């Protein structure tokens, strides 16, 4: 077997080895075509089977009700930031955004660009560097809002809404960095979107899950066609050429996720990983300092912590690399260490990191 690096990158991130091995095996001759899946028509029956399987596995794994459409688009979360207000905030409709981090703020700013005063901030923790989530009492929801937008996992800061914000509005949620980390009830959501490159697959595919009443709100005939959610929903994400290889890999990841017991089993792994990592950080509280001190708000996907000095931080990153672990340097705005432990990171990988951390404290603490 090849020597795989232990990957804690925040995104693009590691993929499950069996999903990659399957791609390797099928690369030169996909489904008996004598071609790779990249080289065949997106209208061919061989590709169509992959496309349908990726959509069906998404619905099955997440338990998506029949009144939702699943779409596989391009442009990442960024294009969705703009498409959401372009499609949904017409005719004076209003929306509230909860800004809890770098990405949540970007989503808000893009919506503001498109919809101006019809978009407002319903709560923000920017005053505390987004190191925690707002309390229910800190949210101020506009009764006239058609939806509330939030970011389920704040990738940069390492906070995560385990209980979704309490409002009586439908949600639109950017789940780019924690989609499918556990099972949850989709019914509260008008729209869910996620760039695939953190928890699902390679970059270049955006998963969009949209409730029928939200699709019906998208009545914009004057938008360029690619920007219309309804068109993609009506055409089953085959209006134009989809990112076929990315969708193929997504299919491989989802099929693997199903084979290991689906989102319930994945949740158990993720909880275990978070317990190990935060456990080590808290145990050595005099050495490691967590960025997020509010325990309930801590992300199971991105764990941010600091070492006593910049020199020790740099030594941690470089020694970890020598020990076969990469991607641990914190995001530039936060600094310190960030270990991203998405679904494809195994409990064993985290055990290896924690053992490294223990040794590092003994040597330097
Ligand atoms: C990475 C990330 C993004 C940016 O995604 P792109 O696909 O690069 O546009 C947006 N939101 C969240 C929560 C992210 O983690």
XYZ file of C-alpha atoms and ligand atoms in Angstrom:
380
model
C 0.000 0.000 0.000
C 1.108 3.566 -0.639
C 2.303 5.620 2.276
C -0.532 8.067 2.889
C 0.078 11.370 4.651
C -2.209 12.148 7.582
C -4.154 15.126 6.304
C -5.556 17.854 8.564
C -6.021 20.440 5.804
C -9.084 22.675 6.108
C -10.000 22.308 2.430
C -9.607 20.846 -0.058
C -9.202 18.021 2.392
C -8.513 14.311 2.546
C -10.838 11.786 0.942
C -11.563 8.244 2.122
C -8.893 5.937 0.708
C -11.397 3.365 -0.642
C -13.100 6.125 -2.679
C -9.737 7.036 -4.232
C -8.762 3.415 -4.814
C -12.019 2.819 -6.607
C -11.275 5.821 -8.834
C -7.805 4.460 -9.517
C -9.158 1.071 -10.498
C -11.820 2.551 -12.756
C -9.743 5.371 -14.179
C -8.744 3.968 -17.574
C -11.777 1.833 -18.217
C -14.956 3.090 -16.650
C -17.926 0.701 -16.719
C -16.512 -1.216 -19.686
C -16.355 1.866 -21.926
C -12.585 1.692 -22.474
C -12.516 5.373 -21.409
C -12.381 7.243 -18.149
C -15.553 8.786 -16.754
C -14.002 12.188 -17.623
C -13.926 11.298 -21.297
C -17.529 10.302 -21.893
C -20.634 12.331 -22.640
C -22.637 13.645 -19.727
C -25.645 12.347 -21.670
C -24.284 8.787 -21.882
C -26.016 6.012 -19.980
C -22.775 5.207 -18.124
C -22.432 8.746 -16.790
C -26.132 9.017 -16.122
C -25.962 6.044 -13.754
C -23.233 7.811 -11.740
C -25.186 11.075 -11.669
C -28.362 9.378 -10.474
C -26.480 7.347 -7.889
C -24.805 10.457 -6.428
C -28.204 12.164 -6.127
C -29.891 9.067 -4.688
C -27.123 8.417 -2.143
C -27.309 12.030 -0.970
C -31.060 11.667 -0.402
C -30.682 8.309 1.295
C -27.787 9.201 3.602
C -29.353 12.496 4.703
C -32.948 11.260 4.774
C -34.050 14.067 2.458
C -37.857 14.247 2.147
C -39.606 13.991 -1.251
C -40.457 17.700 -1.315
C -36.792 18.613 -1.807
C -34.595 18.626 -4.902
C -30.916 17.830 -4.782
C -28.681 19.679 -7.228
C -25.013 19.311 -8.118
C -23.736 22.653 -9.340
C -20.460 24.532 -9.797
C -18.967 27.776 -8.506
C -18.515 26.666 -4.899
C -20.198 28.232 -1.907
C -19.212 31.605 -3.347
C -21.528 31.359 -6.328
C -24.311 30.239 -4.008
C -23.689 33.321 -1.816
C -24.779 35.390 -4.813
C -27.392 33.057 -6.317
C -29.372 32.960 -3.080
C -30.252 36.661 -3.004
C -30.478 36.852 -6.817
C -33.115 34.125 -6.856
C -34.886 34.513 -3.543
C -34.779 38.172 -2.598
C -36.901 39.542 -5.416
C -40.100 41.535 -5.100
C -38.915 43.205 -1.898
C -38.472 39.946 0.019
C -36.307 40.253 3.102
C -33.769 38.021 4.795
C -31.819 37.895 8.047
C -28.217 36.711 8.238
C -26.465 35.497 11.369
C -22.762 36.274 11.063
C -20.620 33.934 13.126
C -17.374 33.834 11.200
C -15.303 34.655 8.180
C -17.551 32.750 5.750
C -20.834 33.803 7.317
C -19.749 37.403 6.926
C -18.838 36.842 3.264
C -22.273 35.352 2.616
C -23.879 38.369 4.283
C -21.811 40.867 2.302
C -22.631 39.188 -1.002
C -26.339 39.214 -0.162
C -26.078 42.887 0.794
C -24.514 43.633 -2.594
C -27.503 42.136 -4.354
C -30.395 42.978 -2.060
C -29.218 46.018 -0.081
C -31.501 47.029 2.778
C -33.657 43.946 2.380
C -30.825 42.007 3.999
C -29.970 42.599 7.642
C -27.720 41.134 10.260
C -29.759 39.314 12.890
C -26.854 38.661 15.228
C -23.072 38.651 15.149
C -20.212 37.649 17.402
C -17.620 39.667 15.535
C -16.961 41.746 18.690
C -15.409 38.618 20.248
C -13.508 37.570 17.076
C -16.239 35.012 16.380
C -14.850 32.822 19.172
C -18.360 31.770 20.181
C -21.866 31.580 18.733
C -24.613 34.064 19.638
C -26.993 33.128 22.455
C -30.689 32.927 21.611
C -31.192 36.243 23.438
C -28.649 37.892 21.137
C -30.622 37.091 17.987
C -32.981 39.707 16.654
C -35.072 38.139 13.904
C -37.100 40.358 11.601
C -40.711 39.070 11.602
C -40.855 39.988 7.898
C -37.815 37.899 6.903
C -38.480 35.123 4.378
C -35.552 33.121 5.715
C -32.677 33.180 8.171
C -29.221 32.411 6.796
C -26.564 30.862 8.987
C -23.327 28.887 8.673
C -23.538 25.553 10.463
C -19.790 25.202 11.016
C -17.393 28.129 11.121
C -14.366 26.638 9.444
C -11.900 29.363 10.335
C -12.856 29.934 13.967
C -13.907 26.400 14.886
C -17.440 26.910 16.168
C -20.419 24.787 15.173
C -24.181 25.032 15.729
C -24.995 21.659 17.336
C -28.482 22.999 18.058
C -29.541 25.146 15.149
C -30.513 28.754 15.966
C -34.031 28.920 17.355
C -36.337 30.875 15.086
C -39.696 30.150 13.460
C -38.280 30.995 10.020
C -37.090 28.593 7.347
C -33.319 28.345 7.281
C -30.835 28.746 4.506
C -27.578 27.226 5.592
C -24.011 27.095 4.346
C -22.915 23.618 5.418
C -19.686 23.606 3.389
C -17.516 22.373 6.228
C -19.778 19.989 8.132
C -22.392 18.598 5.771
C -23.071 14.926 6.548
C -21.083 15.005 9.776
C -24.170 13.530 11.474
C -27.853 12.903 10.764
C -30.213 15.873 11.229
C -33.762 16.902 10.353
C -33.732 18.554 6.927
C -37.330 19.793 7.207
C -36.410 23.082 8.877
C -34.365 24.114 5.853
C -35.513 25.925 2.740
C -32.060 25.539 1.220
C -28.800 23.871 2.192
C -25.605 24.352 0.214
C -22.064 23.085 0.522
C -18.918 23.177 -1.555
C -17.878 19.526 -1.736
C -14.176 19.954 -1.025
C -14.256 19.636 2.761
C -16.539 16.839 3.798
C -17.755 15.294 0.553
C -15.390 15.139 -2.364
C -13.140 17.219 -4.587
C -13.523 20.934 -5.296
C -15.656 21.917 -8.261
C -18.953 20.437 -7.092
C -21.486 22.312 -4.967
C -24.278 20.344 -3.350
C -27.563 22.278 -3.170
C -30.642 20.888 -1.432
C -33.760 22.970 -1.923
C -37.332 22.664 -0.722
C -40.037 22.887 -3.379
C -41.600 26.082 -1.982
C -38.191 27.761 -2.156
C -37.710 26.573 -5.728
C -41.093 28.082 -6.577
C -39.909 31.416 -5.124
C -37.167 31.420 -7.810
C -39.200 33.004 -10.566
C -36.433 35.121 -12.043
C -36.714 34.889 -15.835
C -34.341 37.835 -16.276
C -31.309 36.172 -14.687
C -28.642 34.551 -16.858
C -29.691 30.937 -17.081
C -26.861 29.341 -15.089
C -27.766 31.530 -12.102
C -31.324 30.181 -11.842
C -31.783 27.475 -9.239
C -35.148 26.509 -10.710
C -33.633 25.719 -14.086
C -31.066 23.392 -12.508
C -33.777 21.726 -10.436
C -36.023 21.244 -13.478
C -33.134 19.860 -15.551
C -31.879 17.500 -12.821
C -28.492 19.305 -12.762
C -27.969 18.475 -16.434
C -28.888 21.840 -17.935
C -25.277 22.243 -19.003
C -22.209 20.025 -18.650
C -21.907 19.133 -14.981
C -18.502 18.581 -13.319
C -18.610 14.898 -14.197
C -15.383 13.707 -12.584
C -16.152 15.556 -9.364
C -19.620 14.042 -9.236
C -18.128 10.619 -9.920
C -15.784 11.028 -6.923
C -18.640 12.308 -4.805
C -20.496 9.130 -5.717
C -17.498 7.067 -4.578
C -17.326 8.902 -1.244
C -21.065 8.583 -0.611
C -21.090 4.888 -1.523
C -18.225 4.383 0.915
C -20.061 6.372 3.614
C -23.058 4.126 3.187
C -20.913 0.997 3.382
C -19.529 1.985 6.788
C -22.950 2.532 8.330
C -24.042 5.949 7.078
C -24.197 9.184 9.017
C -24.870 7.567 12.407
C -21.570 5.687 12.257
C -19.796 8.777 10.915
C -21.184 10.854 13.791
C -19.793 8.377 16.329
C -16.337 8.708 14.753
C -16.555 12.480 14.692
C -17.616 12.706 18.341
C -14.789 10.408 19.339
C -12.236 12.448 17.368
C -13.422 15.729 18.919
C -13.347 14.204 22.401
C -9.752 13.022 21.906
C -8.499 16.304 20.533
C -10.261 18.737 22.882
C -9.493 16.318 25.706
C -5.772 16.685 25.016
C -5.990 20.477 24.630
C -7.918 20.861 27.908
C -5.718 18.412 29.781
C -2.707 20.607 29.019
C -4.531 23.878 29.620
C -1.304 25.549 30.767
C 0.304 24.819 27.390
C -2.440 24.618 24.759
C -5.082 27.340 24.710
C -8.288 26.618 22.803
C -9.633 29.451 20.644
C -13.204 28.441 21.515
C -13.704 28.217 25.271
C -17.500 27.833 25.173
C -17.567 24.022 25.163
C -21.037 23.712 23.614
C -19.976 25.833 20.626
C -16.855 23.849 19.781
C -16.648 22.426 16.287
C -16.211 18.717 15.704
C -14.648 19.572 12.336
C -12.075 22.311 12.944
C -10.184 22.451 16.226
C -8.279 25.712 16.801
C -5.755 26.114 19.578
C -2.685 28.139 20.442
C 0.758 27.294 21.768
C 2.639 29.578 24.182
C 4.832 31.215 21.500
C 5.134 31.688 17.745
C 8.383 29.694 17.811
C 6.675 26.727 19.447
C 3.809 26.993 16.955
C 6.240 26.864 14.035
C 8.106 23.949 15.639
C 4.815 22.098 16.186
C 3.869 22.443 12.519
C 7.265 21.392 11.195
C 7.752 18.474 13.598
C 4.240 17.255 12.857
C 5.127 17.310 9.185
C 8.204 15.193 9.821
C 5.924 12.773 11.658
C 3.701 12.512 8.558
C 0.956 15.021 9.473
C 0.166 18.093 7.369
C -2.297 20.976 7.249
C -2.036 22.057 10.883
C -1.184 25.720 10.473
C -4.035 27.988 11.603
C -5.890 30.312 9.245
C -4.035 33.610 8.879
C -6.677 35.708 10.716
C -6.659 33.453 13.772
C -3.109 32.042 13.838
C -2.041 29.150 16.048
C -2.943 25.601 15.073
C -6.042 24.364 13.311
C -6.641 20.650 13.004
C -9.434 19.933 10.558
C -10.934 16.544 11.265
C -13.518 16.063 8.549
C -15.297 12.765 7.942
C -12.362 11.242 6.039
C -9.977 11.752 8.970
C -10.001 8.544 10.996
C -10.028 8.112 14.771
C -6.593 6.535 14.353
C -5.296 9.659 12.583
C -6.451 11.776 15.515
C -4.909 9.333 17.992
C -1.615 9.780 16.153
C -1.931 13.562 16.423
C -2.820 13.404 20.113
C 0.176 11.152 20.829
C 2.356 13.679 18.996
C 0.842 16.509 21.078
C 1.539 14.640 24.335
C 5.192 14.168 23.362
C 5.446 17.783 22.285
C 4.175 19.009 25.679
C 6.600 16.725 27.507
C 9.522 18.104 25.501
C 8.515 21.755 25.543
C 6.035 22.268 28.371
C -14.542 26.829 2.507
C -15.836 27.486 2.803
C -16.449 28.344 1.892
C -15.819 28.711 0.566
O -16.171 27.763 -0.349
P -15.844 27.865 -1.926
O -16.361 26.552 -2.403
O -14.370 28.054 -2.044
O -16.607 29.019 -2.471
C -17.673 28.869 2.229
N -18.279 28.581 3.389
C -17.707 27.767 4.294
C -18.422 27.480 5.581
C -16.475 27.197 4.036
O -15.908 26.372 4.939
